mmCIF file of C-alpha atoms in Angstrom:
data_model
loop_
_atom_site.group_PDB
_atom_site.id
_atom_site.type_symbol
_atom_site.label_atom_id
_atom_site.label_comp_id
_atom_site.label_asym_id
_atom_site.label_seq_id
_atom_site.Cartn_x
_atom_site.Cartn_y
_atom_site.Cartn_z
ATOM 1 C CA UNK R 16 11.318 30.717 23.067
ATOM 2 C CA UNK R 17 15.212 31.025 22.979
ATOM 3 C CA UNK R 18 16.723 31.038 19.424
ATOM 4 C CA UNK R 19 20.170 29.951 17.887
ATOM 5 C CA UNK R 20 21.119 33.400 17.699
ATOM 6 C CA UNK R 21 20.049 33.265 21.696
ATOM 7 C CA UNK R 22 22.640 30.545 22.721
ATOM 8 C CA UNK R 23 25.418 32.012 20.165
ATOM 9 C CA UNK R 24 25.091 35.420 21.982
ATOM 10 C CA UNK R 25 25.024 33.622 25.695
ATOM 11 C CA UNK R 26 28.014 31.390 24.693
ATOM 12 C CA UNK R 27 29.870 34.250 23.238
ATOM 13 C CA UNK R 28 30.246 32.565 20.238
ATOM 14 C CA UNK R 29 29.427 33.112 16.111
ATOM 15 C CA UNK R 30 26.054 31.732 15.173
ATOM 16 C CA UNK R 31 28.201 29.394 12.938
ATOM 17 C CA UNK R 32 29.808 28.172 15.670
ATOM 18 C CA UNK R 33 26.474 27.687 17.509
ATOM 19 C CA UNK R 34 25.032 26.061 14.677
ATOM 20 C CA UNK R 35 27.890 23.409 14.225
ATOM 21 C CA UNK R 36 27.374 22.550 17.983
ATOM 22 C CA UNK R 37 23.543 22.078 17.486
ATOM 23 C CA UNK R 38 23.762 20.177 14.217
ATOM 24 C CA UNK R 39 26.732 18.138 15.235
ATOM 25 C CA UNK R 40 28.600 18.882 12.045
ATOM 26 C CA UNK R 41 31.707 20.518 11.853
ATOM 27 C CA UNK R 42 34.652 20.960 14.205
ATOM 28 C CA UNK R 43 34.484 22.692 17.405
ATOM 29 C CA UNK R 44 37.028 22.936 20.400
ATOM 30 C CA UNK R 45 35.970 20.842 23.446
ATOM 31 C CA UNK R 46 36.026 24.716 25.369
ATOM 32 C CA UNK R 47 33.734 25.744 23.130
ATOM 33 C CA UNK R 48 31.439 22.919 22.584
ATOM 34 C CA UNK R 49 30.799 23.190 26.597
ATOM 35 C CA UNK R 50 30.295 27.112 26.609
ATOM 36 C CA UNK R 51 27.527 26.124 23.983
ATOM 37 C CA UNK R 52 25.935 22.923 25.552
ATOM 38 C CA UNK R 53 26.010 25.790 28.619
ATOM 39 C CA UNK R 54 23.714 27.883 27.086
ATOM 40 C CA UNK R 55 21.528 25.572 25.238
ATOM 41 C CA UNK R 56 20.831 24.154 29.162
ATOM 42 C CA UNK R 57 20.098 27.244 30.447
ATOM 43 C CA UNK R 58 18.253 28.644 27.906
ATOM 44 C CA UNK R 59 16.484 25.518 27.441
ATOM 45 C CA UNK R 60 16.699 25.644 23.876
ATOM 46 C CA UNK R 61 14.787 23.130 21.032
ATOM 47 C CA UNK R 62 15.677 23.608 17.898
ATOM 48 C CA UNK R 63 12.186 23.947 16.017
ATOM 49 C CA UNK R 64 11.508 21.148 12.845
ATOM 50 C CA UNK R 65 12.433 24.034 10.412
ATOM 51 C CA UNK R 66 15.873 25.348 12.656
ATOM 52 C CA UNK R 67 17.094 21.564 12.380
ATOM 53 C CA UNK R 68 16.045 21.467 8.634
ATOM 54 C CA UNK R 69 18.391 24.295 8.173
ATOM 55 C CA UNK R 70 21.039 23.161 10.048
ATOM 56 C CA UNK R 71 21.377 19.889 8.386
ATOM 57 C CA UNK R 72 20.120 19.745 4.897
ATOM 58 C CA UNK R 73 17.818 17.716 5.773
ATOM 59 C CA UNK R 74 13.599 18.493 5.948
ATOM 60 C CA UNK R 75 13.830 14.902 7.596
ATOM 61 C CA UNK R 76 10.518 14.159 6.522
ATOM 62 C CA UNK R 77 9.104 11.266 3.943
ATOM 63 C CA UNK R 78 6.292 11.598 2.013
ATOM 64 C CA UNK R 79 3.963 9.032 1.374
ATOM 65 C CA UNK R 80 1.491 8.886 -1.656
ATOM 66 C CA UNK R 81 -1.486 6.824 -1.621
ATOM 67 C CA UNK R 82 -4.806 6.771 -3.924
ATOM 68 C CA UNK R 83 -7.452 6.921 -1.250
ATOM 69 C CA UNK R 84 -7.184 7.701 2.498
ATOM 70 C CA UNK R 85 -9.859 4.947 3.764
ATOM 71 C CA UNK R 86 -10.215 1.039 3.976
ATOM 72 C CA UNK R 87 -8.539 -1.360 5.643
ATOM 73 C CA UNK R 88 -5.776 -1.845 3.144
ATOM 74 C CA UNK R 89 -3.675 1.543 3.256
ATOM 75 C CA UNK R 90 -3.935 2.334 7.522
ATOM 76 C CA UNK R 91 -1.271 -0.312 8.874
ATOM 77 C CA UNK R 92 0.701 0.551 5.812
ATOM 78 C CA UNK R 93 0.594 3.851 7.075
ATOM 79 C CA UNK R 94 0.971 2.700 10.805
ATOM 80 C CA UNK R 95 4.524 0.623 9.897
ATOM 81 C CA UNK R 96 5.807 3.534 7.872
ATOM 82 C CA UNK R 97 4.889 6.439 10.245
ATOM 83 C CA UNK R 98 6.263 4.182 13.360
ATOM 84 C CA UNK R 99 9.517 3.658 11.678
ATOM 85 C CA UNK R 100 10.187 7.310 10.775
ATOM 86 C CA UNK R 101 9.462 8.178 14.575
ATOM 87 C CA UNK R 102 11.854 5.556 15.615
ATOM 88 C CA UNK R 103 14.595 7.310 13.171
ATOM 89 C CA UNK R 104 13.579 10.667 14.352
ATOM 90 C CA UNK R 105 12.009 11.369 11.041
ATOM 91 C CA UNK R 106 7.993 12.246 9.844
ATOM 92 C CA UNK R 107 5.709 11.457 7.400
ATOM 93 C CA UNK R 108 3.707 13.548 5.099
ATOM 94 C CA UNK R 109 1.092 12.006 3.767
ATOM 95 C CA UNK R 110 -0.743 13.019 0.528
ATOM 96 C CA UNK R 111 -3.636 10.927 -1.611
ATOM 97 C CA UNK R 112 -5.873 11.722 -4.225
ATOM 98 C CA UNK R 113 -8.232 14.369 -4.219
ATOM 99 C CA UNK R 114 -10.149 16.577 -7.055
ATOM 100 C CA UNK R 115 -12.318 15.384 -10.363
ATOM 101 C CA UNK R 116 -9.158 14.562 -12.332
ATOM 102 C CA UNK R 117 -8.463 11.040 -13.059
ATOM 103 C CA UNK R 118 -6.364 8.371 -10.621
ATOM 104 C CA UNK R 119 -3.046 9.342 -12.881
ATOM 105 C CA UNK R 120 -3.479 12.995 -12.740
ATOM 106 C CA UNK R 121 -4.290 12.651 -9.134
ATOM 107 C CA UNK R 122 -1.359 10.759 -8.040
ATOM 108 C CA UNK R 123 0.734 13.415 -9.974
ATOM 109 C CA UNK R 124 -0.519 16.272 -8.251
ATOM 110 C CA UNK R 125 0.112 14.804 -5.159
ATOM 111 C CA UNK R 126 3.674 13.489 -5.348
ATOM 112 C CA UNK R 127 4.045 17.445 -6.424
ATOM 113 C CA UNK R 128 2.863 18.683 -3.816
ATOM 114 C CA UNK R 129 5.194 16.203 -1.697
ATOM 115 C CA UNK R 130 8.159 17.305 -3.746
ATOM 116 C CA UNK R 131 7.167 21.091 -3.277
ATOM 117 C CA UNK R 132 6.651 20.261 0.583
ATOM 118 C CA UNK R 133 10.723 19.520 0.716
ATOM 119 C CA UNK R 134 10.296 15.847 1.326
ATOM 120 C CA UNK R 135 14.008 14.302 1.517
ATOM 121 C CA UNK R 136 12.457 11.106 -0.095
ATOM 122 C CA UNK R 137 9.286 10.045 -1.761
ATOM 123 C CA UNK R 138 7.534 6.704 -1.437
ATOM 124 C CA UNK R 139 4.521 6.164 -3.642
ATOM 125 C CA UNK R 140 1.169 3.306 -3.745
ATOM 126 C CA UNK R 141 -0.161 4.426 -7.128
ATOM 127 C CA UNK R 142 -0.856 1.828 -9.930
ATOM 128 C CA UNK R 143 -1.918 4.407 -12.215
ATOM 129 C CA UNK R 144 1.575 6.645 -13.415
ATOM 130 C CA UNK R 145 2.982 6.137 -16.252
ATOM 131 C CA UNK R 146 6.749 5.796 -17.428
ATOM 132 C CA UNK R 147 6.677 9.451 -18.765
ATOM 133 C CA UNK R 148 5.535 10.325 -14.978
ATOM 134 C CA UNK R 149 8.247 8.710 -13.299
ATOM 135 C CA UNK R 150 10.903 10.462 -15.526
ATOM 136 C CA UNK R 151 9.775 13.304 -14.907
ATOM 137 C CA UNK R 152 9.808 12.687 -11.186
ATOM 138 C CA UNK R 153 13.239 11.654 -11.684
ATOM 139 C CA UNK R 154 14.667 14.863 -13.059
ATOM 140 C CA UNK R 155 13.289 16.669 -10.352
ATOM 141 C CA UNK R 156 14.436 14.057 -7.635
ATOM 142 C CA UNK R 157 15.760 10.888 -7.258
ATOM 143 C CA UNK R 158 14.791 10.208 -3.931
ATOM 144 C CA UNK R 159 11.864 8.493 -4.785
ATOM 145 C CA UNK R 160 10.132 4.560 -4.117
ATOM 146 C CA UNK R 161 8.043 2.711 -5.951
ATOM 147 C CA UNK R 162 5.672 -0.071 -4.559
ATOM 148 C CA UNK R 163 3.538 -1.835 -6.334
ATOM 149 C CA UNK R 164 4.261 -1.089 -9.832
ATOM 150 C CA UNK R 165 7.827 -1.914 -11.298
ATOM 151 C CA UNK R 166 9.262 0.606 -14.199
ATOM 152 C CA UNK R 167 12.294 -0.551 -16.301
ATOM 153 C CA UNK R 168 13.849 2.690 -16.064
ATOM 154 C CA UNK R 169 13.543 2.545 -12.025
ATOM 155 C CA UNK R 170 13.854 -1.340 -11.010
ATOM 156 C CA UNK R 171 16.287 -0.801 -8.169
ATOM 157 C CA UNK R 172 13.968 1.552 -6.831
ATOM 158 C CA UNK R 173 10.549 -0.439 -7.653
ATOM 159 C CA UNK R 174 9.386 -3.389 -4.909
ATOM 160 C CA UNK R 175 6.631 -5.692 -6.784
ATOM 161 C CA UNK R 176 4.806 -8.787 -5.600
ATOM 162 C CA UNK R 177 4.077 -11.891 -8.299
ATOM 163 C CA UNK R 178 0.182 -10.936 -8.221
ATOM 164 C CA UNK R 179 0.244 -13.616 -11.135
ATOM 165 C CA UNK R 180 1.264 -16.329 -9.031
ATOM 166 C CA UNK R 181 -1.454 -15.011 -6.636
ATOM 167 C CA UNK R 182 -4.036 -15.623 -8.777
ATOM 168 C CA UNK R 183 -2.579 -18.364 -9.479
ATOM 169 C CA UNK R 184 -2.554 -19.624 -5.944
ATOM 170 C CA UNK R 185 -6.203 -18.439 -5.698
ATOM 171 C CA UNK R 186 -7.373 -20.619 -8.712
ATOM 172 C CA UNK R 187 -5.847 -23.954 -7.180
ATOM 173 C CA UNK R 188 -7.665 -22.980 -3.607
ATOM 174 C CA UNK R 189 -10.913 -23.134 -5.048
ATOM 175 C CA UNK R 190 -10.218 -26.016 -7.541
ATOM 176 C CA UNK R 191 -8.343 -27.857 -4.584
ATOM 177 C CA UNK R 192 -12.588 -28.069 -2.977
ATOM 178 C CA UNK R 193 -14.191 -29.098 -6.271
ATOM 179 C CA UNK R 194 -15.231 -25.469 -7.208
ATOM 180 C CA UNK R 195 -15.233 -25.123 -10.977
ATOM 181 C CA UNK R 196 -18.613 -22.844 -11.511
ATOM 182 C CA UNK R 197 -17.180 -19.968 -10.710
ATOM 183 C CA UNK R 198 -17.400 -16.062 -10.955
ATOM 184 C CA UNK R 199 -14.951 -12.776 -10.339
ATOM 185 C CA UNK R 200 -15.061 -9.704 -9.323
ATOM 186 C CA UNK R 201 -12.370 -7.964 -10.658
ATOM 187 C CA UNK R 202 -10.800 -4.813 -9.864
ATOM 188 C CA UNK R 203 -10.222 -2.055 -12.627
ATOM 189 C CA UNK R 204 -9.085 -2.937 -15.275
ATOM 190 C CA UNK R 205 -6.261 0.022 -15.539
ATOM 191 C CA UNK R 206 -4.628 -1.220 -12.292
ATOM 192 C CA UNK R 207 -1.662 -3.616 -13.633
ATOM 193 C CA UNK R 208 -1.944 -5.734 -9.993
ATOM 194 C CA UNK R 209 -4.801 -6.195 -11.060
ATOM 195 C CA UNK R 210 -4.762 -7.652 -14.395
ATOM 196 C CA UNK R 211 -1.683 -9.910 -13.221
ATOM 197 C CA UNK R 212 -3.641 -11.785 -10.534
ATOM 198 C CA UNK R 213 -6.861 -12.090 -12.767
ATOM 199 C CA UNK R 214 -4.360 -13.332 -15.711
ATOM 200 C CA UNK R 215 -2.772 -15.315 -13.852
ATOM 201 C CA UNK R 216 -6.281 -16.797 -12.270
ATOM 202 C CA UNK R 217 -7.818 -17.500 -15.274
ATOM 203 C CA UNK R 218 -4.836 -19.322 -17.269
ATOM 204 C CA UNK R 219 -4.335 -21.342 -13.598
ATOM 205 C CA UNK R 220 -8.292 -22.791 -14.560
ATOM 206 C CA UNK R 221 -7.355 -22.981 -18.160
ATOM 207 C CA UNK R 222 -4.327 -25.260 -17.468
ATOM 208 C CA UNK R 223 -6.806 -27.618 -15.414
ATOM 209 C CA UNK R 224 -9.870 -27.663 -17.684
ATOM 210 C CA UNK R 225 -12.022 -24.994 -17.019
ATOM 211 C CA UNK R 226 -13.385 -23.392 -20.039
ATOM 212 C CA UNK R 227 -12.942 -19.726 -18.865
ATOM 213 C CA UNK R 228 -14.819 -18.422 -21.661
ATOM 214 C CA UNK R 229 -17.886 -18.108 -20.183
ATOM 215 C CA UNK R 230 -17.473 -17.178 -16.433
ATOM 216 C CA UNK R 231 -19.027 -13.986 -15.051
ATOM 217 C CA UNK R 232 -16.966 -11.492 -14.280
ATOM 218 C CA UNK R 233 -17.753 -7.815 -13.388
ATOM 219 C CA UNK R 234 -15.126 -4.690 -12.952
ATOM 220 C CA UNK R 235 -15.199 -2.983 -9.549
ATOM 221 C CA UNK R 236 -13.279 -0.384 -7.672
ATOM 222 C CA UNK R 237 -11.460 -2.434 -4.976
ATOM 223 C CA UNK R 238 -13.991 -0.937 -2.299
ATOM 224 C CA UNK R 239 -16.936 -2.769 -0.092
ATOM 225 C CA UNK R 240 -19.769 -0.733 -1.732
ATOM 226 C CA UNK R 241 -18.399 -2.268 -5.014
ATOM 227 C CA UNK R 242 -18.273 -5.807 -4.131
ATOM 228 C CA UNK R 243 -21.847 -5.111 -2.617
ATOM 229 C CA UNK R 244 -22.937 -3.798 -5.715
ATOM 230 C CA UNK R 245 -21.434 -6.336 -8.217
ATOM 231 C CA UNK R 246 -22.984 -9.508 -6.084
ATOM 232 C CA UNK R 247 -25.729 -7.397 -6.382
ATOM 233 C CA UNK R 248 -26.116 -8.057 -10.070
ATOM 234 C CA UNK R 249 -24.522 -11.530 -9.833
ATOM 235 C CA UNK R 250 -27.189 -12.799 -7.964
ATOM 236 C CA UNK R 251 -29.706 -11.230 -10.188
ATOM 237 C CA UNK R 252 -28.081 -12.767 -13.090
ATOM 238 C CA UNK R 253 -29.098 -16.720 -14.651
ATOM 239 C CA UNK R 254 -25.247 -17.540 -13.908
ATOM 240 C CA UNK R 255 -24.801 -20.834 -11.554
ATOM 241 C CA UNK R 256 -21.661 -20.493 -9.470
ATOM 242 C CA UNK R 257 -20.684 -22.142 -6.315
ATOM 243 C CA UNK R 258 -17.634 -20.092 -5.537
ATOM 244 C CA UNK R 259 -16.402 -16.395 -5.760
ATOM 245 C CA UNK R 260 -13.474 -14.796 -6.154
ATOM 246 C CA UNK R 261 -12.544 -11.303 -5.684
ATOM 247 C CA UNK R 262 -9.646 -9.654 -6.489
ATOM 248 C CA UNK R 263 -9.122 -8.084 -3.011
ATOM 249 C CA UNK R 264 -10.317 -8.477 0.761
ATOM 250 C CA UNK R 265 -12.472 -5.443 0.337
ATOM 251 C CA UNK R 266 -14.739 -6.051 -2.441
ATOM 252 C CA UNK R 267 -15.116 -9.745 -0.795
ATOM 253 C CA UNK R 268 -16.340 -8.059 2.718
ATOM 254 C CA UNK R 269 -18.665 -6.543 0.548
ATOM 255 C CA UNK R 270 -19.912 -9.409 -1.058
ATOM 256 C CA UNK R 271 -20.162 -11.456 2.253
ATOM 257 C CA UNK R 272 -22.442 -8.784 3.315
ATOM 258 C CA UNK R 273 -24.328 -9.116 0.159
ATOM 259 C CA UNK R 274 -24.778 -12.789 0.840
ATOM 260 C CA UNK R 275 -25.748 -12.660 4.093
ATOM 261 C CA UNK R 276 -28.380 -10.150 2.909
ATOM 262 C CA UNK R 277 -29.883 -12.461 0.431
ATOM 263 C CA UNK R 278 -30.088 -15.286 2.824
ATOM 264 C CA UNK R 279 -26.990 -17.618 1.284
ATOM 265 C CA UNK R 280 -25.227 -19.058 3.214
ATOM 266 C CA UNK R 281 -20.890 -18.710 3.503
ATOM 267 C CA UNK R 282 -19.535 -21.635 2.608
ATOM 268 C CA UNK R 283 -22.319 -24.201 2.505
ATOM 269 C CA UNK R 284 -24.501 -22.797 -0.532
ATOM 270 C CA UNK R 285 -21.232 -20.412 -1.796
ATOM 271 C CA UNK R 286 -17.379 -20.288 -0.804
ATOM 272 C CA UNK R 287 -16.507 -16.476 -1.276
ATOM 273 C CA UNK R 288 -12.326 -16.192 -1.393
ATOM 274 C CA UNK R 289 -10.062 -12.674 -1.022
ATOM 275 C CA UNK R 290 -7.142 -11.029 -1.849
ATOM 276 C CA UNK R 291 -4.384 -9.586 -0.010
ATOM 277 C CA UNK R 292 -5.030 -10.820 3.310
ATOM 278 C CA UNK R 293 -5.931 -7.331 4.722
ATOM 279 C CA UNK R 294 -6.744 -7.508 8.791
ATOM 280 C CA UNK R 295 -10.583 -7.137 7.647
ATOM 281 C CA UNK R 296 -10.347 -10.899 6.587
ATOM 282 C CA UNK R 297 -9.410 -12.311 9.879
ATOM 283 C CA UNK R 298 -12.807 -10.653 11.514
ATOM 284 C CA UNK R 299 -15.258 -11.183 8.915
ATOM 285 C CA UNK R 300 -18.174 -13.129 9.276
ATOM 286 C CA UNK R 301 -17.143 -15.219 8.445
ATOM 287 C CA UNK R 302 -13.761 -15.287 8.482
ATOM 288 C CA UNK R 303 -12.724 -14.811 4.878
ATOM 289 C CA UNK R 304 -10.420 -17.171 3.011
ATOM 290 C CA UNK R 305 -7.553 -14.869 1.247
ATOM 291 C CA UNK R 306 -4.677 -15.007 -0.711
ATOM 292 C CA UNK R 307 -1.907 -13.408 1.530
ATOM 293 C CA UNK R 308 0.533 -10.609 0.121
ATOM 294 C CA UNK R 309 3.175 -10.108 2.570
ATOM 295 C CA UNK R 310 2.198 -5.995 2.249
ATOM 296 C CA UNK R 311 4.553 -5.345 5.198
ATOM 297 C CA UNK R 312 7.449 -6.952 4.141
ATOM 298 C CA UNK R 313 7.053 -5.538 0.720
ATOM 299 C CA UNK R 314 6.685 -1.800 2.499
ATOM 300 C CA UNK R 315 9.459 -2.012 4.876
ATOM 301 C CA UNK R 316 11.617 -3.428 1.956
ATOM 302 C CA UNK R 317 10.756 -0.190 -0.187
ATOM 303 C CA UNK R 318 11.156 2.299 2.890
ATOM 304 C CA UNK R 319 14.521 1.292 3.994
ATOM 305 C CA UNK R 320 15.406 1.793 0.401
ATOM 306 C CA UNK R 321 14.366 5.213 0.245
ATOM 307 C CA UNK R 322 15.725 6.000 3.742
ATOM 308 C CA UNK R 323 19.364 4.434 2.575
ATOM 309 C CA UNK R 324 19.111 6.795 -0.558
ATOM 310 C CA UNK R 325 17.912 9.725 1.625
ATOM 311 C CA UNK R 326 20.568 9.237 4.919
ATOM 312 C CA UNK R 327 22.739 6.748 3.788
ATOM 313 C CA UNK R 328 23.195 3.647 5.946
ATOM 314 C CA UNK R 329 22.770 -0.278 5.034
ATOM 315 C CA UNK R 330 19.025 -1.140 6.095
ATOM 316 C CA UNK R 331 18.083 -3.937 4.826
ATOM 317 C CA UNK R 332 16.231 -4.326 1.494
ATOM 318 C CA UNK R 333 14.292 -7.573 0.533
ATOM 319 C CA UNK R 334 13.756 -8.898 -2.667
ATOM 320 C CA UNK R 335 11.601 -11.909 -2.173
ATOM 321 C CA UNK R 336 7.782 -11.647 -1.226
ATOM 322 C CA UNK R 337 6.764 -14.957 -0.934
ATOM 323 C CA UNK R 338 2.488 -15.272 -1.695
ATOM 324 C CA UNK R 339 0.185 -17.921 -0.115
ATOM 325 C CA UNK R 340 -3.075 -18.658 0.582
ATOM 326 C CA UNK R 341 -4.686 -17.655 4.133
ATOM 327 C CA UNK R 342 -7.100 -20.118 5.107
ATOM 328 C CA UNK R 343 -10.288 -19.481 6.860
ATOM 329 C CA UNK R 344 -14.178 -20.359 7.111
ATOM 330 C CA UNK R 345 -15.357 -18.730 3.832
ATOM 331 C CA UNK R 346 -13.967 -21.335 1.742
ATOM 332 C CA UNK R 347 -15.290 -24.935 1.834
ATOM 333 C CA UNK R 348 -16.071 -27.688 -0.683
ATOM 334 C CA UNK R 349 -17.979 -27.162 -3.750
ATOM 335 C CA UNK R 350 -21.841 -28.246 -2.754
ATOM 336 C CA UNK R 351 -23.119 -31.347 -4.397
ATOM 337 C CA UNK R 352 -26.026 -29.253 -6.053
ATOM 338 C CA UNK R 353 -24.336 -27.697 -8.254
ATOM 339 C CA UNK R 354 -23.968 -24.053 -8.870
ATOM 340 C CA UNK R 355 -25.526 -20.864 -7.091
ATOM 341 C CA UNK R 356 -28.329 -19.284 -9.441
ATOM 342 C CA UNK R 357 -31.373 -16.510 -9.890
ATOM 343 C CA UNK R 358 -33.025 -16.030 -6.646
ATOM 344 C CA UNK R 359 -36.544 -16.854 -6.922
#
């Protein structure tokens, strides 16, 4: 495979010269520039990833931090951001978390081992660092995104969605069909997304009479097996409820399939409603009810951020996420037998 130092001896030029020519940086006489497009063409020479790294400063790849690498939640996040690196002749390294250490320590490690990688810029999924973590980050690089956690010290470079209006929105879905026995799954309870859109679902049913005091709600992991699990023990429990919520699409698919298990039927004995709006919830069975988080919008926002930091350039960088409330066949009016309790 020809080298640089190939087409600089063919052209009978300096490898500086060569390497201005390849790179496209620098000045070089038009006689020259054709003696070395000459002999890249008939040496047929590709400048390897690492040749073009050196040449330009540039690793041109992104790394991409994310807590787990399954579920339906993270892969067309991943899909958008790898197909718009390709598209700017860029690539994406992708790291999540791994080991027995906790989420924080986890998510740590792995934007390390981005930063050690050479990564020109960093974009990051974690809920779990704290502000100490992002400082230090931030001494080491600035190149680095933030979505779904904001950081005073990093705002321009943090993209959030109003997961308390979500809940919000979620709490006025089930109210709006006469649901007002209801329970939650929850996710934990050290993910701040998650305590916004569970704050901001429970003061929603304060603010129109539900005494809140007393619903059931159980702490899961975002994942199917926990939703399974935790409608598990719901239905095991004396608690009447005619509606669930949970605080993403996952955990809901999970407690569908719990339901369906048990022989109750989604939504005339119990309306079951989601969050995020993940692709999942358009082909469950059935279709799930969830509240919609414009996740692409919010990761394209955060990318061409980080890309205009990393290149330069004026992609454009949205603000404004607006929430909603996806409508489907898991959600239907509150039935007039009251609440869902102890199987038999």
């Amino acid at each position: 495979m020809a080298t640089i130092k190939d087409v600089a001896r063919l052209a009978g030029v300096g490898l500086g010269t060569a390497s201005r020519v390849v790179s496209g940086k620098g000045a070089v006489s038009p006689a020259t520039l054709a003696k070395v497009r000459k002999a890249i063409e008939e040496l047929d020479f590709r400048p390897s990833h690492a040749a073009r790294a050196l040449l330009s400063g540039y690793s041109k790849m992104i790394g991409v931090y994310i807590p787990v690498l399954k579920g339906t939640f993270y892969t067309p996040i991943l899909q958008l951001i790898d197909m718009e690196l390709r598209a700017s002749g860029l690539h994406m390294v992708v790291a999540f978390g791994v080991g027995q250490s906790d989420a924080r320590r986890q998510a740590v490690e792995g934007i390390e081992f981005l930063m050690e990688r050479g990564c020109d810029g960093i974009i990051t999924m974690s809920n779990t660092l704290q502000d100490e973590d992002i400082e230090a980050f931030r001494t080491r690089d600035s190149n680095i995104v933030v979505v779904n956690q904001a950081f005073s010290g990093l705002a321009e470079q943090c993209f959030v969605v109003d997961h308390r209006l979500g809940g919000q929105l979620a709490a006025q879905a089930l109210l709006a069909q006469g649901h007002r026995q209801i329970a939650v799954i929850a996710g934990p309870s050290t993910a701040p997304d998650n305590v916004e859109r569970i704050d901001g679902f429970m003061a929603e049913l304060q603010r129109q009479g539900v005494d809140t005091a007393g619903i059931w709600v159980a702490e899961s992991d975002f994942s199917p097996e926990g939703g399974w699990a935790c409608t598990r023990e719901l239905l095991a429990s004396d608690y009447p409820f005619t509606a669930l919520f949970c605080a993403n699409d996952e955990m809901a698919i999970g407690a569908l399939s719990q339901f369906q298990e048990a022989g109750i039927a989604v939504p005339r004995d119990v309306s079951v409603l989601g969050y995020d709006d993940t692709p999942s919830a358009e082909f469950a069975a059935p279709r799930l009810t969830s509240v919609h988080v414009p996740w692409r919008d919010v990761t394209l926002a955060g990318l061409n951020a980080l890309l205009n930091r990393c290149y330069g350039g004026e992609r454009p960088v949205a603000r404004d996420y607006p929430v909603s409330v996806t409508q489907r066949a898991s959600l239907g009016p509150a039935p007039k037998s009251g609440g869902r309790k102890r199987r038999a």
